[in-house]
Amino acid sequence: MRITLLGGTGEIGEGLALRWGHDSDHDIVIGSRDPEKAREAADDYETELADRGVDAKVTGFENTMAADRADVVVLAVPPYHVADTVEAVSDNLAEGDILVSPATGMQRDEDGFHYHPPDAGSVTAIAADAAPEGIPVVGAFHNLAAGRLADLDSSLGIDTLVVADDESAKATVSSLAEDIDGLRALDAGGIANAAEIESVTPLLINVAMNNDGLHDLGVRFD
Amino acid sequence: MRITLLGGTGEIGEGLALRWGHDSDHDIVIGSRDPEKAREAADDYETELADRGVDAKVTGFENTMAADRADVVVLAVPPYHVADTVEAVSDNLAEGDILVSPATGMQRDEDGFHYHPPDAGSVTAIAADAAPEGIPVVGAFHNLAAGRLADLDSSLGIDTLVVADDESAKATVSSLAEDIDGLRALDAGGIANAAEIESVTPLLINVAMNNDGLHDLGVRFD
């Protein structure tokens, strides 16, 4: 399968690109608004994978061209760029393509990090609202610490919660998630259930900030 | 230490009473608005513990008398009774006592369970707002499946997140939490961070509802 990571030069994009590159044989496409940055990042990821003996194909393109090539498009951009990014690539999505939203909105105050759901209910719902007719949106990968994901020496052993209103798209993305070693995909229902998932991300940061020895936390449901 | 469970005839109260009775030597006091129900529950818990060879002391009293006897008072009542319950026992709390709030507010709709923070920000904050001057409130035990907690044959291996603005009270409750075998207490900061913790409870139910073989879930931070 061909997976495009829009905003794939950022940390969560890097982590997903390296994990899929390392653990699966999917083709990885890095998208960025700047095609030169996309190509550089793709080269860096290929090099890191090659250094680990993995011959993975990672290419880089400007976002619209990257989306054009994809079966699955991950919106690895900050939450305030999710709607713009979907709109920018709308004409490049074809029937059967799937959008994936991993972003979560949070703010820091003097107490810690807090979830602030947008008016749509969640960032995942923003993506769903912005998506062209017929292109399903799946929420996934919200609660993964980007730095840990991008460090292939770090094992996972954690869960990712997957939500979608399209069961087939949810199954596809759950399967892609489980292609990553140590990641278990759990079904958390429809897009309407995304807020409680996104809200776990600031919680993970608060827990890491307040407990010596814990950092880059993930969550496991037992 | 003497721990009172107000609303201790309910499922979360039962679970905490049985776990502390089984795993520690704390005195357990069950509170209820109906003293007869409190005594019956206390007898039942003592009998169950005795059947397992544990000679624990569990007594039952009307809520105000139960609070009078306590060092730590757990508000094991539904979220809409937290403020009333604190007010009802206010005169029975003395300097050095600690209130513990495990309740979380959620509603079910066609999609699943959802967290609805009250105006105070969280149920834990409601308890803190209602508490008498000088009595610290600690949020803990929010994300424990009551049925699993009350089943002593079920092992835990899960975390509970603890929040408070009083560090000494937080340390006391964290230590009580870790007196329960298989429960790890993690510090999640101040009361202002409680909403993201309470929000995990509906998420756990949504995950259990959507994945065959998963039920009575807890959460572990790794």
Coordinates of C-alpha atoms in Angstrom, one line a residue:
Chain A
M1 CA 0.0 0.0 0.0
R2 CA 1.2 3.6 -0.6
I3 CA 1.0 5.8 2.5
T4 CA 1.5 9.5 2.3
L5 CA 2.4 11.5 5.3
L6 CA 1.4 15.2 4.8
G7 CA 3.5 17.2 7.1
G8 CA 5.8 14.2 7.0
T9 CA 8.9 16.3 7.8
G10 CA 7.6 16.8 11.4
E11 CA 8.2 14.5 14.3
I12 CA 5.0 12.4 14.2
G13 CA 5.4 12.1 10.4
E14 CA 9.1 11.0 10.8
G15 CA 8.1 8.4 13.4
L16 CA 5.3 6.9 11.3
A17 CA 7.5 6.9 8.2
L18 CA 10.4 5.2 9.9
R19 CA 8.2 2.6 11.7
W20 CA 6.4 1.7 8.5
G21 CA 9.6 1.8 6.5
H22 CA 11.3 -0.5 9.0
D23 CA 8.5 -2.9 9.9
S24 CA 6.4 -3.2 6.7
D25 CA 6.9 -3.1 2.9
H26 CA 4.5 -0.2 2.3
D27 CA 5.7 2.6 0.0
I28 CA 6.1 5.8 2.1
V29 CA 5.6 9.2 0.5
I30 CA 6.5 12.4 2.5
G31 CA 4.5 15.5 1.7
S32 CA 5.4 19.0 2.7
R33 CA 4.3 22.4 1.4
D34 CA 8.0 22.8 0.4
P35 CA 8.9 20.0 -2.0
E36 CA 12.6 20.4 -1.3
K37 CA 12.1 19.8 2.4
A38 CA 9.9 16.8 1.5
R39 CA 12.7 15.3 -0.6
E40 CA 15.4 16.0 2.0
A41 CA 13.3 14.3 4.7
A42 CA 12.6 11.3 2.5
D43 CA 16.3 10.9 1.8
D44 CA 17.1 11.2 5.5
Y45 CA 14.6 8.5 6.4
E46 CA 15.8 6.2 3.6
T47 CA 19.3 6.7 4.8
E48 CA 18.5 5.9 8.4
L49 CA 16.6 2.8 7.3
A50 CA 19.4 1.7 5.0
D51 CA 21.9 2.1 7.9
R52 CA 19.7 -0.4 9.7
G53 CA 19.8 -2.8 6.7
V54 CA 16.3 -2.0 5.5
D55 CA 15.9 -1.2 1.8
A56 CA 12.7 0.9 2.1
K57 CA 11.3 3.2 -0.6
V58 CA 10.6 6.7 0.8
T59 CA 10.0 9.6 -1.6
G60 CA 9.2 13.2 -1.1
F61 CA 6.8 15.6 -2.9
E62 CA 4.9 18.8 -2.4
N63 CA 1.7 18.0 -0.4
T64 CA -0.8 17.9 -3.4
M65 CA 1.5 15.6 -5.5
A66 CA 2.1 13.5 -2.4
A67 CA -1.6 13.1 -1.9
D68 CA -2.1 12.3 -5.5
R69 CA 0.1 9.2 -5.1
A70 CA -1.5 7.8 -2.0
D71 CA -3.9 5.1 -1.0
V72 CA -3.9 6.4 2.6
V73 CA -3.1 10.0 3.5
V74 CA -2.1 10.8 7.1
L75 CA -2.6 14.4 8.2
A76 CA 0.6 14.6 10.2
V77 CA 0.2 18.4 10.6
P78 CA -0.6 20.6 13.7
P79 CA -4.3 20.7 14.6
Y80 CA -4.8 24.2 13.3
H81 CA -3.6 23.1 9.9
V82 CA -5.8 20.1 9.5
A83 CA -8.7 21.8 7.8
D84 CA -6.5 23.8 5.4
T85 CA -4.4 20.7 4.6
V86 CA -7.4 18.6 3.7
E87 CA -8.8 21.4 1.5
A88 CA -5.4 21.9 -0.2
V89 CA -5.3 18.2 -1.3
S90 CA -9.1 17.6 -1.9
D91 CA -8.8 17.5 -5.6
N92 CA -5.9 15.0 -5.3
L93 CA -8.0 12.4 -3.5
A94 CA -9.7 9.6 -5.4
E95 CA -12.5 7.1 -4.5
G96 CA -11.0 4.5 -2.2
D97 CA -8.5 6.8 -0.6
I98 CA -8.6 7.2 3.2
L99 CA -7.6 10.2 5.3
V100 CA -6.1 9.6 8.7
S101 CA -6.1 12.2 11.5
P102 CA -3.6 11.8 14.3
A103 CA -3.6 15.5 15.6
T104 CA -5.0 16.6 18.9
G105 CA -5.5 20.1 20.3
M106 CA -4.1 21.1 23.6
Q107 CA -2.9 24.1 25.5
R108 CA -0.4 24.5 28.3
D109 CA -1.2 26.6 31.4
E110 CA 0.5 26.8 34.8
D111 CA -1.1 23.4 35.9
G112 CA -0.1 21.3 32.9
F113 CA -1.5 20.4 29.5
H114 CA -5.2 20.5 28.8
Y115 CA -7.4 19.3 26.1
H116 CA -9.4 22.0 24.4
P117 CA -11.9 20.4 22.0
P118 CA -12.6 22.6 19.0
D119 CA -16.2 23.5 18.1
A120 CA -16.4 20.5 15.8
G121 CA -16.0 18.3 18.9
S122 CA -12.5 17.0 18.1
V123 CA -9.6 17.6 15.7
T124 CA -10.6 14.3 14.0
A125 CA -14.1 15.7 13.5
I126 CA -12.5 18.8 11.9
A127 CA -10.8 16.5 9.4
A128 CA -14.0 14.6 8.8
D129 CA -15.9 17.9 8.2
A130 CA -13.3 19.1 5.8
A131 CA -13.0 15.8 3.8
P132 CA -14.5 15.6 0.3
E133 CA -17.7 13.6 -0.2
G134 CA -16.9 9.9 -0.2
I135 CA -13.4 10.1 1.3
P136 CA -13.6 8.4 4.8
V137 CA -11.6 9.9 7.7
V138 CA -10.1 7.6 10.4
G139 CA -8.8 8.9 13.7
A140 CA -5.7 7.1 14.8
F141 CA -2.2 7.5 16.3
H142 CA -3.3 10.3 18.6
N143 CA -1.5 9.1 21.7
L144 CA 1.9 8.2 20.4
A145 CA 4.9 10.1 21.8
A146 CA 6.5 11.4 18.6
G147 CA 10.1 11.2 19.8
R148 CA 9.7 7.6 20.9
L149 CA 8.0 6.7 17.7
A150 CA 10.9 8.2 15.7
D151 CA 13.5 6.3 17.8
L152 CA 13.7 2.9 16.2
D153 CA 15.7 1.7 19.2
S154 CA 12.7 2.3 21.4
S155 CA 10.2 -0.5 21.7
L156 CA 6.5 0.3 21.8
G157 CA 4.2 -2.3 23.5
I158 CA 1.4 0.2 23.5
D159 CA -2.0 0.7 22.0
T160 CA -3.5 3.1 19.5
L161 CA -7.2 3.8 19.4
V162 CA -8.9 3.9 16.1
V163 CA -12.2 5.7 15.3
A164 CA -14.2 6.0 12.1
D165 CA -17.7 6.0 10.8
D166 CA -16.6 3.9 7.8
E167 CA -15.9 0.3 9.1
S168 CA -13.9 -0.7 6.0
A169 CA -11.6 2.3 6.3
K170 CA -11.2 1.7 10.0
A171 CA -10.2 -1.9 9.4
T172 CA -7.6 -0.8 6.8
V173 CA -6.0 1.7 9.1
S174 CA -6.1 -0.7 12.1
S175 CA -4.3 -3.2 9.9
L176 CA -1.7 -0.5 8.9
A177 CA -1.3 0.4 12.6
E178 CA -0.6 -3.2 13.5
D179 CA 2.0 -3.5 10.8
I180 CA 4.1 -1.4 13.2
D181 CA 5.8 -3.8 15.7
G182 CA 4.5 -3.4 19.2
L183 CA 1.5 -1.3 18.3
R184 CA -1.9 -2.7 19.0
A185 CA -4.9 -1.1 17.3
L186 CA -8.1 -1.0 19.3
D187 CA -11.5 0.0 18.0
A188 CA -13.0 2.9 19.9
G189 CA -16.1 3.4 17.8
G190 CA -17.1 6.3 15.6
I191 CA -15.7 9.8 15.0
A192 CA -18.0 11.1 17.8
N193 CA -15.8 9.2 20.3
A194 CA -12.6 11.0 19.2
A195 CA -12.5 13.7 21.9
E196 CA -11.9 11.3 24.7
I197 CA -9.0 9.8 22.8
E198 CA -7.4 13.1 21.9
S199 CA -7.8 14.1 25.5
V200 CA -5.4 11.3 26.5
T201 CA -2.5 13.1 24.8
P202 CA -2.2 16.1 27.3
L203 CA -2.8 13.5 30.1
L204 CA 0.2 11.5 29.0
I205 CA 2.4 14.7 29.1
N206 CA 1.1 15.6 32.6
V207 CA 1.9 12.1 33.9
A208 CA 5.4 12.2 32.4
M209 CA 6.0 15.7 33.8
N210 CA 5.0 14.6 37.3
N211 CA 6.7 11.3 37.7
D212 CA 10.5 10.8 37.7
G213 CA 11.7 8.3 35.2
L214 CA 8.6 8.4 33.0
H215 CA 8.8 10.1 29.6
D216 CA 7.5 9.6 26.1
L217 CA 4.6 7.7 27.5
G218 CA 2.1 5.6 25.7
V219 CA -1.0 3.9 26.9
R220 CA -2.1 0.3 27.1
F221 CA -5.6 -1.0 27.9
D222 CA -5.6 -4.0 30.1
Chain B
M1 CA -5.2 4.2 58.9
R2 CA -8.9 4.4 59.0
I3 CA -10.6 4.7 55.6
T4 CA -14.2 5.6 55.2
L5 CA -16.1 4.8 52.0
L6 CA -19.1 7.1 51.8
G7 CA -21.6 5.4 49.5
G8 CA -19.6 2.3 50.3
T9 CA -22.5 0.0 49.5
G10 CA -22.1 0.7 45.8
E11 CA -19.8 -1.1 43.5
I12 CA -16.7 1.1 43.6
G13 CA -17.0 1.3 47.4
E14 CA -17.3 -2.5 47.5
G15 CA -14.2 -2.9 45.3
L16 CA -12.1 -0.5 47.3
A17 CA -13.3 -2.0 50.7
L18 CA -12.5 -5.5 49.6
R19 CA -9.1 -4.7 48.1
W20 CA -8.0 -2.7 51.1
G21 CA -9.4 -5.3 53.4
H22 CA -7.6 -8.0 51.6
D23 CA -4.3 -6.4 50.8
S24 CA -3.7 -4.1 53.8
D25 CA -4.4 -3.7 57.5
H26 CA -6.3 -0.5 57.3
D27 CA -9.6 -0.3 59.1
I28 CA -12.5 0.1 56.7
V29 CA -15.6 2.0 57.5
I30 CA -18.6 1.8 55.2
G31 CA -20.9 4.8 55.1
S32 CA -24.4 5.0 53.7
R33 CA -27.3 7.3 54.2
D34 CA -29.1 4.2 55.5
P35 CA -27.1 2.9 58.5
E36 CA -28.7 -0.5 58.2
K37 CA -27.5 -0.9 54.6
A38 CA -24.1 0.2 55.7
R39 CA -23.9 -2.5 58.4
E40 CA -25.2 -5.1 56.1
A41 CA -22.6 -4.3 53.4
A42 CA -19.8 -4.2 56.0
D43 CA -20.9 -7.6 57.3
D44 CA -20.9 -9.0 53.7
Y45 CA -17.5 -7.7 53.0
E46 CA -16.1 -9.0 56.3
T47 CA -17.6 -12.4 55.4
E48 CA -16.2 -12.5 51.9
L49 CA -12.7 -11.6 53.3
A50 CA -13.0 -14.2 56.1
D51 CA -13.9 -16.8 53.5
R52 CA -10.6 -16.0 51.9
G53 CA -8.8 -16.3 55.2
V54 CA -8.5 -12.6 55.9
D55 CA -9.5 -11.3 59.3
A56 CA -10.3 -7.7 58.3
K57 CA -12.2 -5.2 60.3
V58 CA -15.1 -3.6 58.3
T59 CA -17.8 -1.6 60.1
G60 CA -20.8 0.2 58.8
F61 CA -22.4 3.5 59.9
E62 CA -24.6 6.3 58.6
N63 CA -22.5 8.7 56.5
T64 CA -21.9 11.4 59.0
M65 CA -20.9 8.9 61.7
A66 CA -18.7 7.1 59.2
A67 CA -16.9 10.3 58.3
D68 CA -16.5 11.1 62.0
R69 CA -14.3 8.0 62.4
A70 CA -12.1 8.5 59.3
D71 CA -8.6 9.6 58.5
V72 CA -9.4 9.4 54.8
V73 CA -12.9 9.7 53.4
V74 CA -13.6 8.4 49.9
L75 CA -16.6 9.9 48.1
A76 CA -17.7 6.7 46.5
V77 CA -21.0 8.2 45.4
P78 CA -22.4 9.1 41.9
P79 CA -21.1 12.4 40.5
Y80 CA -24.3 14.3 41.1
H81 CA -24.2 13.4 44.8
V82 CA -20.6 14.5 45.4
A83 CA -21.3 18.1 46.5
D84 CA -24.3 17.1 48.8
T85 CA -22.3 14.3 50.3
V86 CA -19.3 16.6 51.1
E87 CA -21.7 19.2 52.6
A88 CA -23.5 16.5 54.7
V89 CA -20.3 15.4 56.4
S90 CA -18.5 18.7 56.6
D91 CA -18.9 19.1 60.3
N92 CA -17.6 15.5 60.8
L93 CA -14.2 16.2 59.2
A94 CA -11.3 17.3 61.3
E95 CA -7.9 18.8 60.6
G96 CA -5.7 16.3 59.0
D97 CA -8.5 14.4 57.3
I98 CA -8.4 13.9 53.5
L99 CA -11.3 13.7 51.1
V100 CA -10.8 11.5 48.0
S101 CA -12.9 11.9 44.8
P102 CA -13.1 8.9 42.4
A103 CA -16.3 9.9 40.6
T104 CA -16.5 10.9 36.9
G105 CA -19.4 12.4 35.0
M106 CA -20.4 10.7 31.7
Q107 CA -23.4 10.3 29.5
R108 CA -24.3 7.7 26.9
D109 CA -25.5 8.5 23.5
E110 CA -25.9 6.5 20.3
D111 CA -22.2 6.6 19.7
G112 CA -20.9 5.6 23.0
F113 CA -20.0 7.1 26.4
H114 CA -18.8 10.7 26.6
Y115 CA -17.3 12.8 29.2
H116 CA -19.2 15.9 30.1
P117 CA -17.2 18.1 32.4
P118 CA -19.3 20.0 34.9
D119 CA -19.0 23.8 35.1
A120 CA -16.4 23.4 37.9
G121 CA -14.1 21.7 35.3
S122 CA -14.3 18.2 36.7
V123 CA -16.1 16.2 39.4
T124 CA -12.9 16.2 41.4
A125 CA -13.1 20.0 41.3
I126 CA -16.7 19.9 42.5
A127 CA -15.5 18.0 45.6
A128 CA -12.7 20.5 46.1
D129 CA -15.1 23.4 45.8
A130 CA -17.4 21.8 48.3
A131 CA -14.8 20.8 50.8
P132 CA -14.5 22.7 54.1
E133 CA -11.6 25.1 54.6
G134 CA -8.4 23.2 55.4
I135 CA -9.6 19.7 54.2
P136 CA -7.6 18.7 51.2
V137 CA -9.2 16.9 48.3
V138 CA -7.4 14.2 46.2
G139 CA -8.7 12.9 42.9
A140 CA -7.9 9.2 42.5
F141 CA -9.4 5.8 41.5
H142 CA -11.3 7.4 38.6
N143 CA -10.4 4.8 35.9
L144 CA -10.9 1.5 37.8
A145 CA -13.6 -0.8 36.5
A146 CA -15.8 -1.3 39.6
G147 CA -16.7 -4.9 38.8
R148 CA -13.1 -6.0 38.3
L149 CA -12.0 -4.2 41.5
A150 CA -14.7 -6.0 43.5
D151 CA -13.7 -9.4 42.1
L152 CA -10.7 -10.4 44.2
D153 CA -10.0 -13.2 41.8
S154 CA -9.2 -10.6 39.1
S155 CA -5.7 -9.3 39.1
L156 CA -5.1 -5.6 38.4
G157 CA -1.7 -4.7 36.9
I158 CA -3.0 -1.2 36.1
D159 CA -2.5 2.4 37.1
T160 CA -4.5 5.0 38.9
L161 CA -3.8 8.7 38.4
V162 CA -3.7 10.9 41.4
V163 CA -4.2 14.7 41.5
A164 CA -4.3 17.2 44.3
D165 CA -3.2 20.7 45.2
D166 CA -1.9 19.5 48.6
E167 CA 1.3 17.4 48.1
S168 CA 1.2 15.7 51.5
A169 CA -2.4 14.6 51.0
K170 CA -1.5 13.4 47.5
A171 CA 1.4 11.3 48.9
T172 CA -0.9 9.8 51.5
V173 CA -3.5 8.7 49.0
S174 CA -0.9 7.5 46.5
S175 CA 0.5 5.3 49.2
L176 CA -3.0 4.0 50.1
A177 CA -3.6 3.2 46.4
E178 CA -0.3 1.3 46.2
D179 CA -1.4 -0.7 49.2
I180 CA -3.7 -2.4 46.7
D181 CA -1.8 -5.2 45.0
G182 CA -1.3 -4.6 41.3
L183 CA -2.3 -0.9 41.4
R184 CA 0.4 1.7 40.6
A185 CA -0.3 5.3 41.6
L186 CA 1.0 8.0 39.2
D187 CA 1.1 11.7 40.0
A188 CA -0.9 13.7 37.4
G189 CA -0.4 17.1 39.0
G190 CA -3.0 19.4 40.5
I191 CA -6.8 19.3 40.6
A192 CA -6.9 21.4 37.4
N193 CA -5.6 18.3 35.6
A194 CA -8.5 16.1 36.7
A195 CA -10.8 16.5 33.7
E196 CA -8.4 14.6 31.4
I197 CA -8.3 11.8 33.9
E198 CA -12.0 11.5 34.4
S199 CA -12.4 11.6 30.6
V200 CA -10.5 8.2 30.4
T201 CA -13.4 6.4 32.1
P202 CA -15.9 6.7 29.2
L203 CA -13.1 5.9 26.8
L204 CA -12.4 2.7 28.6
I205 CA -16.1 1.7 28.2
N206 CA -16.1 2.6 24.5
V207 CA -13.0 0.5 23.9
A208 CA -14.5 -2.4 25.8
M209 CA -17.7 -2.1 23.9
N210 CA -16.0 -2.2 20.5
N211 CA -13.4 -5.0 21.0
D212 CA -14.4 -8.6 21.5
G213 CA -12.7 -10.1 24.5
L214 CA -12.0 -6.8 26.3
H215 CA -14.0 -5.9 29.3
D216 CA -13.6 -4.2 32.7
L217 CA -10.6 -2.4 31.3
G218 CA -8.0 -0.4 33.1
V219 CA -5.2 1.7 31.8
R220 CA -1.4 1.4 32.1
F221 CA 1.1 4.1 31.2
D222 CA 4.2 2.7 29.6

